[in-house]
Amino acid sequence: SDAKVVEAYKHMLFTRIADLKAVSYQRQGRMFTYPPNLGQEAAAVGTGMVIEPQDWLVPAYRELGAWLLKGATLKEIYLYWSGYEEGAAFRSASNMTPPAVPIASQTLHAVGIAYGLKYKKQPGIVFTYIGDGGTSEGDFNEALNFAGAWHVPVIFICQNNQYAISMPRHKQTAAQSIAIKAVGFGLQGIQVDGNDLLATYAATKAAADSVRKGGYAVLIECVTYRQGAHTTSDDPTRYRSSDEEKSWLCRDPLKRMRQYLINKKLWEIEQDKILEEQYAREIDAQFAEVEKQNYPLENVFRYMYVDMPEQLTKQQIEYEKFLHWKERYPWQ
């Protein structure tokens, strides 16, 4: 419906501003390393709109729009990227696992959850995200093999943003596409314009409807482009040209969706500025709540093992001594 399309655009706009703000906070030294989502909003929102409450979301780390649609709050997300383990709990989102930074490991977790749903005859399907580079990892190929052999309800969403950090897609796989990789495992593969919100939604909705009816798992390749850096520690000018970046700007998902809405007389350009200012205030307020948090130092060490080993205990003691030294000699 027109109303749903407008709401989707608003969500894309909110996601972009939240993402740009995150990069800004990191550059100010107020947040740790962060993976920008700039240019990939349609792929995340278009697919995320299909995820239902009983479904599982098993994320990677570059689908912010889907996280927010699932129910995760910006405060939780900013807490996570600020180094607080509490931020990974996502208590506001049902059936969502913490993001997986190790490449492709989450795809096996997704298949395991899907197998559990099938075994227990529970409703719902599992959505998991991965980048194009992750499809060259062994875990991804094992996950597709298990998904096909076990016939489990899972949808793999690959955001093909053209680069695995600095490695262009054509150098890390000789496959004609990412989607075609599904064929060898008995899955359905779909390639879609990942910068087109309507296309990504339609492809994901069709895939989800099929899986919910007992169809085989699906691999969706969303062809998109990472306009920003791989993370805030990355410098994309070292491995790609400005001409290439400019050529993708005309396919920017927000520009395309905005023009679509204007052509249908559902939107006016002035509305963007009003919403941008409103969203910026909301986002700054949520980040202010994050900066008020004061978790104990031991949280840095306690989440790695059930019982903290002696080595980590010693590290914590050394770090506490260092902090005391800084307090005693603040001019150092």
Short mmCIF file of C-alpha atoms in Angstrom, two decimals:
data_model
loop_
_atom_site.label_atom_id
_atom_site.label_comp_id
_atom_site.label_asym_id
_atom_site.label_seq_id
_atom_site.Cartn_x
_atom_site.Cartn_y
_atom_site.Cartn_z
CA SER A 1 0.00 0.00 0.00
CA ASP A 2 1.02 3.63 -0.40
CA ALA A 3 1.08 4.05 3.38
CA LYS A 4 3.42 1.08 3.81
CA VAL A 5 5.79 2.36 1.14
CA VAL A 6 5.96 5.80 2.79
CA GLU A 7 6.58 4.17 6.17
CA ALA A 8 9.38 2.09 4.65
CA TYR A 9 11.03 5.22 3.25
CA LYS A 10 10.83 6.91 6.66
CA HIS A 11 12.47 3.87 8.21
CA MET A 12 15.27 3.97 5.61
CA LEU A 13 15.79 7.66 6.35
CA PHE A 14 15.91 7.05 10.11
CA THR A 15 18.37 4.20 9.57
CA ARG A 16 20.66 6.38 7.47
CA ILE A 17 20.72 9.22 10.00
CA ALA A 18 21.32 6.78 12.87
CA ASP A 19 24.19 5.29 10.88
CA LEU A 20 25.76 8.65 10.01
CA LYS A 21 25.43 9.69 13.64
CA ALA A 22 27.20 6.51 14.73
CA VAL A 23 30.15 7.30 12.48
CA SER A 24 30.20 10.85 13.87
CA TYR A 25 30.17 9.60 17.46
CA GLN A 26 33.05 7.25 16.65
CA ARG A 27 35.09 10.00 15.02
CA GLN A 28 34.59 12.09 18.16
CA GLY A 29 36.02 9.27 20.27
CA ARG A 30 32.68 8.60 21.93
CA MET A 31 32.15 5.11 20.43
CA PHE A 32 34.40 2.28 19.29
CA THR A 33 34.99 0.84 15.81
CA TYR A 34 31.76 0.80 13.79
CA PRO A 35 30.74 -0.75 10.42
CA PRO A 36 28.85 1.87 8.35
CA ASN A 37 25.62 0.90 6.56
CA LEU A 38 25.62 3.84 4.12
CA GLY A 39 24.16 2.82 0.76
CA GLN A 40 22.75 -0.51 1.92
CA GLU A 41 19.54 0.69 3.58
CA ALA A 42 17.16 -0.79 0.99
CA ALA A 43 18.70 -4.25 1.26
CA ALA A 44 18.28 -4.25 5.05
CA VAL A 45 14.88 -2.59 5.27
CA GLY A 46 13.30 -4.31 2.27
CA THR A 47 14.23 -7.74 3.63
CA GLY A 48 13.63 -6.82 7.27
CA MET A 49 10.04 -5.76 6.57
CA VAL A 50 9.20 -9.42 5.88
CA ILE A 51 10.47 -10.74 9.24
CA GLU A 52 7.57 -11.58 11.57
CA PRO A 53 7.61 -11.67 15.41
CA GLN A 54 7.88 -15.48 15.57
CA ASP A 55 10.75 -15.48 13.06
CA TRP A 56 14.41 -15.49 14.07
CA LEU A 57 16.95 -12.88 13.03
CA VAL A 58 20.56 -14.11 13.07
CA PRO A 59 22.54 -11.03 12.02
CA ALA A 60 26.03 -10.26 10.82
CA TYR A 61 26.89 -6.58 11.49
CA ARG A 62 25.74 -4.43 8.54
CA GLU A 63 21.95 -4.63 8.46
CA LEU A 64 20.98 -1.90 10.91
CA GLY A 65 17.58 -1.35 9.29
CA ALA A 66 16.59 -4.99 9.85
CA TRP A 67 17.73 -4.85 13.49
CA LEU A 68 15.51 -1.85 14.16
CA LEU A 69 12.55 -3.45 12.40
CA LYS A 70 12.99 -6.55 14.53
CA GLY A 71 12.64 -4.41 17.64
CA ALA A 72 16.21 -3.67 18.73
CA THR A 73 16.55 -0.15 20.11
CA LEU A 74 19.19 2.35 19.08
CA LYS A 75 20.27 2.56 22.70
CA GLU A 76 21.02 -1.17 22.70
CA ILE A 77 22.81 -0.95 19.36
CA TYR A 78 24.94 1.99 20.44
CA LEU A 79 25.71 0.23 23.73
CA TYR A 80 26.97 -2.77 21.76
CA TRP A 81 29.28 -0.68 19.57
CA SER A 82 30.45 1.15 22.69
CA GLY A 83 31.77 -2.11 24.11
CA TYR A 84 29.00 -3.03 26.55
CA GLU A 85 27.97 -6.69 26.46
CA GLU A 86 24.54 -5.68 27.79
CA GLY A 87 23.91 -4.06 24.41
CA ALA A 88 24.02 -7.46 22.69
CA ALA A 89 21.10 -8.84 24.72
CA PHE A 90 18.50 -7.04 22.55
CA ARG A 91 15.80 -7.52 25.18
CA SER A 92 13.39 -5.41 23.15
CA ALA A 93 13.64 -7.74 20.14
CA SER A 94 12.14 -11.23 20.22
CA ASN A 95 14.13 -14.09 18.67
CA MET A 96 17.24 -12.11 17.75
CA THR A 97 20.77 -13.34 18.40
CA PRO A 98 23.76 -11.07 19.05
CA PRO A 99 25.57 -9.98 15.88
CA ALA A 100 28.37 -12.24 14.67
CA VAL A 101 31.64 -10.50 13.83
CA PRO A 102 33.48 -13.73 12.82
CA ILE A 103 32.72 -14.04 9.12
CA ALA A 104 29.95 -16.54 8.17
CA SER A 105 29.80 -18.34 11.54
CA GLN A 106 26.24 -17.06 12.06
CA THR A 107 24.98 -18.96 9.01
CA LEU A 108 25.57 -22.28 10.78
CA HIS A 109 23.83 -20.94 13.90
CA ALA A 110 20.86 -19.97 11.72
CA VAL A 111 20.58 -23.45 10.23
CA GLY A 112 20.79 -24.97 13.71
CA ILE A 113 17.93 -22.78 14.94
CA ALA A 114 15.91 -23.62 11.83
CA TYR A 115 16.50 -27.32 12.46
CA GLY A 116 15.25 -26.81 16.02
CA LEU A 117 12.07 -25.11 14.78
CA LYS A 118 11.40 -27.99 12.38
CA TYR A 119 12.19 -30.66 14.99
CA LYS A 120 9.88 -29.08 17.56
CA LYS A 121 7.22 -28.30 14.91
CA GLN A 122 7.27 -24.64 15.93
CA PRO A 123 6.17 -21.78 13.65
CA GLY A 124 8.57 -19.28 12.19
CA ILE A 125 11.53 -19.20 9.85
CA VAL A 126 15.10 -17.97 10.27
CA PHE A 127 16.65 -15.01 8.46
CA THR A 128 20.42 -14.65 8.44
CA TYR A 129 22.62 -12.03 6.76
CA ILE A 130 26.06 -12.23 5.23
CA GLY A 131 28.33 -10.19 2.96
CA ASP A 132 29.67 -11.29 -0.41
CA GLY A 133 33.07 -12.10 1.07
CA GLY A 134 31.46 -14.40 3.61
CA THR A 135 30.15 -16.65 0.84
CA SER A 136 33.72 -17.82 0.21
CA GLU A 137 34.05 -19.07 3.79
CA GLY A 138 33.71 -22.74 4.65
CA ASP A 139 31.02 -22.10 7.27
CA PHE A 140 28.71 -20.58 4.64
CA ASN A 141 29.03 -23.53 2.28
CA GLU A 142 28.49 -25.99 5.13
CA ALA A 143 25.42 -24.04 6.21
CA LEU A 144 23.92 -24.21 2.72
CA ASN A 145 24.66 -27.93 2.55
CA PHE A 146 22.93 -28.60 5.89
CA ALA A 147 20.00 -26.35 4.95
CA GLY A 148 19.43 -28.31 1.75
CA ALA A 149 20.00 -31.77 3.21
CA TRP A 150 17.84 -31.14 6.28
CA HIS A 151 15.19 -29.11 4.39
CA VAL A 152 14.95 -26.48 7.12
CA PRO A 153 13.13 -23.11 7.12
CA VAL A 154 15.95 -20.62 6.62
CA ILE A 155 16.59 -17.68 4.29
CA PHE A 156 20.16 -16.55 3.62
CA ILE A 157 20.41 -12.88 2.65
CA CYS A 158 23.69 -11.89 1.04
CA GLN A 159 24.36 -8.17 0.81
CA ASN A 160 26.71 -8.16 -2.15
CA ASN A 161 28.24 -4.71 -1.64
CA GLN A 162 31.05 -5.47 -4.13
CA TYR A 163 33.87 -5.69 -1.57
CA ALA A 164 35.05 -8.11 1.10
CA ILE A 165 36.82 -5.30 2.97
CA SER A 166 39.30 -4.39 0.19
CA MET A 167 38.84 -7.50 -1.98
CA PRO A 168 36.52 -6.93 -5.00
CA ARG A 169 33.95 -9.63 -5.68
CA HIS A 170 35.49 -10.78 -8.96
CA LYS A 171 38.75 -11.64 -7.15
CA GLN A 172 37.24 -13.68 -4.33
CA THR A 173 34.92 -15.93 -6.38
CA ALA A 174 34.68 -17.04 -10.01
CA ALA A 175 30.96 -17.76 -9.71
CA GLN A 176 28.75 -15.88 -12.17
CA SER A 177 26.75 -14.61 -9.19
CA ILE A 178 26.33 -15.24 -5.49
CA ALA A 179 22.78 -16.49 -6.00
CA ILE A 180 23.91 -19.30 -8.32
CA LYS A 181 25.87 -20.83 -5.45
CA ALA A 182 22.55 -22.07 -4.03
CA VAL A 183 21.98 -24.49 -6.91
CA GLY A 184 24.70 -26.97 -5.94
CA PHE A 185 23.14 -27.40 -2.51
CA GLY A 186 19.57 -27.91 -3.70
CA LEU A 187 18.40 -24.45 -2.64
CA GLN A 188 16.65 -21.73 -4.59
CA GLY A 189 18.82 -18.74 -5.51
CA ILE A 190 17.47 -15.26 -6.24
CA GLN A 191 19.45 -12.23 -7.41
CA VAL A 192 17.79 -8.85 -6.88
CA ASP A 193 18.66 -5.16 -7.13
CA GLY A 194 19.61 -4.51 -3.52
CA ASN A 195 19.27 -0.74 -3.93
CA ASP A 196 15.59 -1.08 -4.86
CA LEU A 197 13.42 -1.28 -1.75
CA LEU A 198 10.40 -2.64 -3.62
CA ALA A 199 12.46 -5.32 -5.37
CA THR A 200 14.14 -6.53 -2.19
CA TYR A 201 10.81 -6.64 -0.37
CA ALA A 202 9.10 -8.54 -3.21
CA ALA A 203 11.90 -11.10 -3.51
CA THR A 204 12.07 -11.69 0.24
CA LYS A 205 8.29 -11.88 0.62
CA ALA A 206 8.08 -14.49 -2.16
CA ALA A 207 10.93 -16.48 -0.59
CA ALA A 208 9.38 -16.32 2.88
CA ASP A 209 5.96 -17.37 1.62
CA SER A 210 7.53 -20.38 -0.09
CA VAL A 211 9.58 -21.41 2.96
CA ARG A 212 6.59 -21.00 5.30
CA LYS A 213 4.65 -23.44 3.12
CA GLY A 214 7.37 -26.05 3.44
CA GLY A 215 9.54 -25.06 0.49
CA TYR A 216 13.30 -25.37 0.44
CA ALA A 217 15.66 -22.79 1.93
CA VAL A 218 16.47 -19.75 -0.20
CA LEU A 219 19.60 -17.70 -0.87
CA ILE A 220 18.86 -14.08 -1.83
CA GLU A 221 21.66 -11.99 -3.33
CA CYS A 222 21.01 -8.26 -2.91
CA VAL A 223 23.31 -6.44 -5.33
CA THR A 224 24.20 -3.20 -3.57
CA TYR A 225 27.19 -0.96 -2.80
CA ARG A 226 28.93 0.02 0.40
CA GLN A 227 29.25 3.78 0.01
CA GLY A 228 31.29 4.18 3.16
CA ALA A 229 34.26 2.36 4.63
CA HIS A 230 34.21 -1.28 5.68
CA THR A 231 34.57 -0.04 9.24
CA THR A 232 35.69 3.23 10.77
CA SER A 233 39.22 1.70 10.82
CA ASP A 234 39.21 1.29 7.02
CA ASP A 235 40.27 3.65 4.21
CA PRO A 236 38.42 2.73 0.98
CA THR A 237 40.42 5.24 -1.09
CA ARG A 238 43.30 2.75 -0.97
CA TYR A 239 41.46 0.15 -3.04
CA ARG A 240 38.69 1.78 -5.09
CA SER A 241 38.36 4.88 -7.27
CA SER A 242 36.27 7.98 -6.74
CA ASP A 243 34.77 7.47 -10.23
CA GLU A 244 33.44 4.11 -9.13
CA GLU A 245 31.93 5.60 -6.00
CA LYS A 246 30.29 8.40 -8.01
CA SER A 247 28.79 5.91 -10.47
CA TRP A 248 26.97 4.19 -7.62
CA LEU A 249 25.66 7.43 -6.09
CA CYS A 250 23.04 7.73 -8.84
CA ARG A 251 21.71 4.36 -7.64
CA ASP A 252 21.55 5.48 -4.01
CA PRO A 253 18.55 3.68 -2.45
CA LEU A 254 17.15 6.71 -0.64
CA LYS A 255 17.38 8.97 -3.69
CA ARG A 256 15.57 6.39 -5.78
CA MET A 257 12.85 5.78 -3.23
CA ARG A 258 12.35 9.50 -2.61
CA GLN A 259 11.94 10.19 -6.33
CA TYR A 260 9.51 7.29 -6.64
CA LEU A 261 7.34 8.75 -3.87
CA ILE A 262 7.53 12.26 -5.34
CA ASN A 263 6.48 10.93 -8.75
CA LYS A 264 3.48 9.25 -7.12
CA LYS A 265 2.68 12.50 -5.27
CA LEU A 266 3.15 10.75 -1.93
CA TRP A 267 6.08 12.89 -0.78
CA GLU A 268 7.50 16.39 -0.91
CA ILE A 269 11.20 17.12 -0.71
CA GLU A 270 10.67 19.55 2.19
CA GLN A 271 9.51 16.65 4.36
CA ASP A 272 13.02 15.23 4.35
CA LYS A 273 14.52 18.19 6.19
CA ILE A 274 11.77 18.18 8.82
CA LEU A 275 12.21 14.48 9.49
CA GLU A 276 16.01 14.66 9.44
CA GLU A 277 15.98 17.27 12.20
CA GLN A 278 13.41 15.31 14.21
CA TYR A 279 15.31 12.03 13.85
CA ALA A 280 18.63 13.69 14.73
CA ARG A 281 17.16 14.93 18.02
CA GLU A 282 15.73 11.49 18.84
CA ILE A 283 19.02 9.76 18.04
CA ASP A 284 21.13 12.21 20.05
CA ALA A 285 18.80 11.68 23.01
CA GLN A 286 19.25 7.90 22.83
CA PHE A 287 23.03 8.23 22.59
CA ALA A 288 22.99 10.55 25.60
CA GLU A 289 21.41 7.68 27.55
CA VAL A 290 24.25 5.41 26.43
CA GLU A 291 26.86 7.85 27.67
CA LYS A 292 25.21 7.90 31.08
CA GLN A 293 25.93 4.18 31.52
CA ASN A 294 28.65 3.29 33.99
CA TYR A 295 29.26 -0.44 33.98
CA PRO A 296 31.96 -1.96 36.19
CA LEU A 297 35.44 -2.54 34.82
CA GLU A 298 35.15 -6.30 35.29
CA ASN A 299 32.63 -6.43 32.44
CA VAL A 300 35.56 -6.06 30.04
CA PHE A 301 36.90 -9.43 31.23
CA ARG A 302 34.03 -11.47 32.63
CA TYR A 303 32.16 -12.40 29.44
CA MET A 304 34.86 -14.50 27.76
CA TYR A 305 34.55 -17.59 29.99
CA VAL A 306 32.05 -18.98 32.49
CA ASP A 307 34.79 -18.86 35.13
CA MET A 308 37.48 -16.25 34.61
CA PRO A 309 40.85 -17.99 34.12
CA GLU A 310 43.95 -16.87 35.99
CA GLN A 311 45.41 -15.14 32.94
CA LEU A 312 42.41 -12.81 32.58
CA THR A 313 42.32 -12.20 36.33
CA LYS A 314 45.92 -11.02 36.15
CA GLN A 315 45.09 -8.79 33.18
CA GLN A 316 42.25 -7.18 35.11
CA ILE A 317 44.54 -6.51 38.08
CA GLU A 318 47.17 -4.97 35.81
CA TYR A 319 44.58 -2.76 34.14
CA GLU A 320 43.24 -1.60 37.51
CA LYS A 321 46.80 -0.68 38.53
CA PHE A 322 47.19 1.27 35.30
CA LEU A 323 43.98 3.23 35.95
CA HIS A 324 45.09 4.02 39.50
CA TRP A 325 48.41 5.25 38.11
CA LYS A 326 46.56 7.59 35.72
CA GLU A 327 44.52 8.96 38.62
CA ARG A 328 47.66 9.63 40.68
CA TYR A 329 49.56 11.21 37.77
CA PRO A 330 46.91 12.86 35.54
CA TRP A 331 49.49 14.99 33.75
CA GLN A 332 51.24 11.91 32.32
#
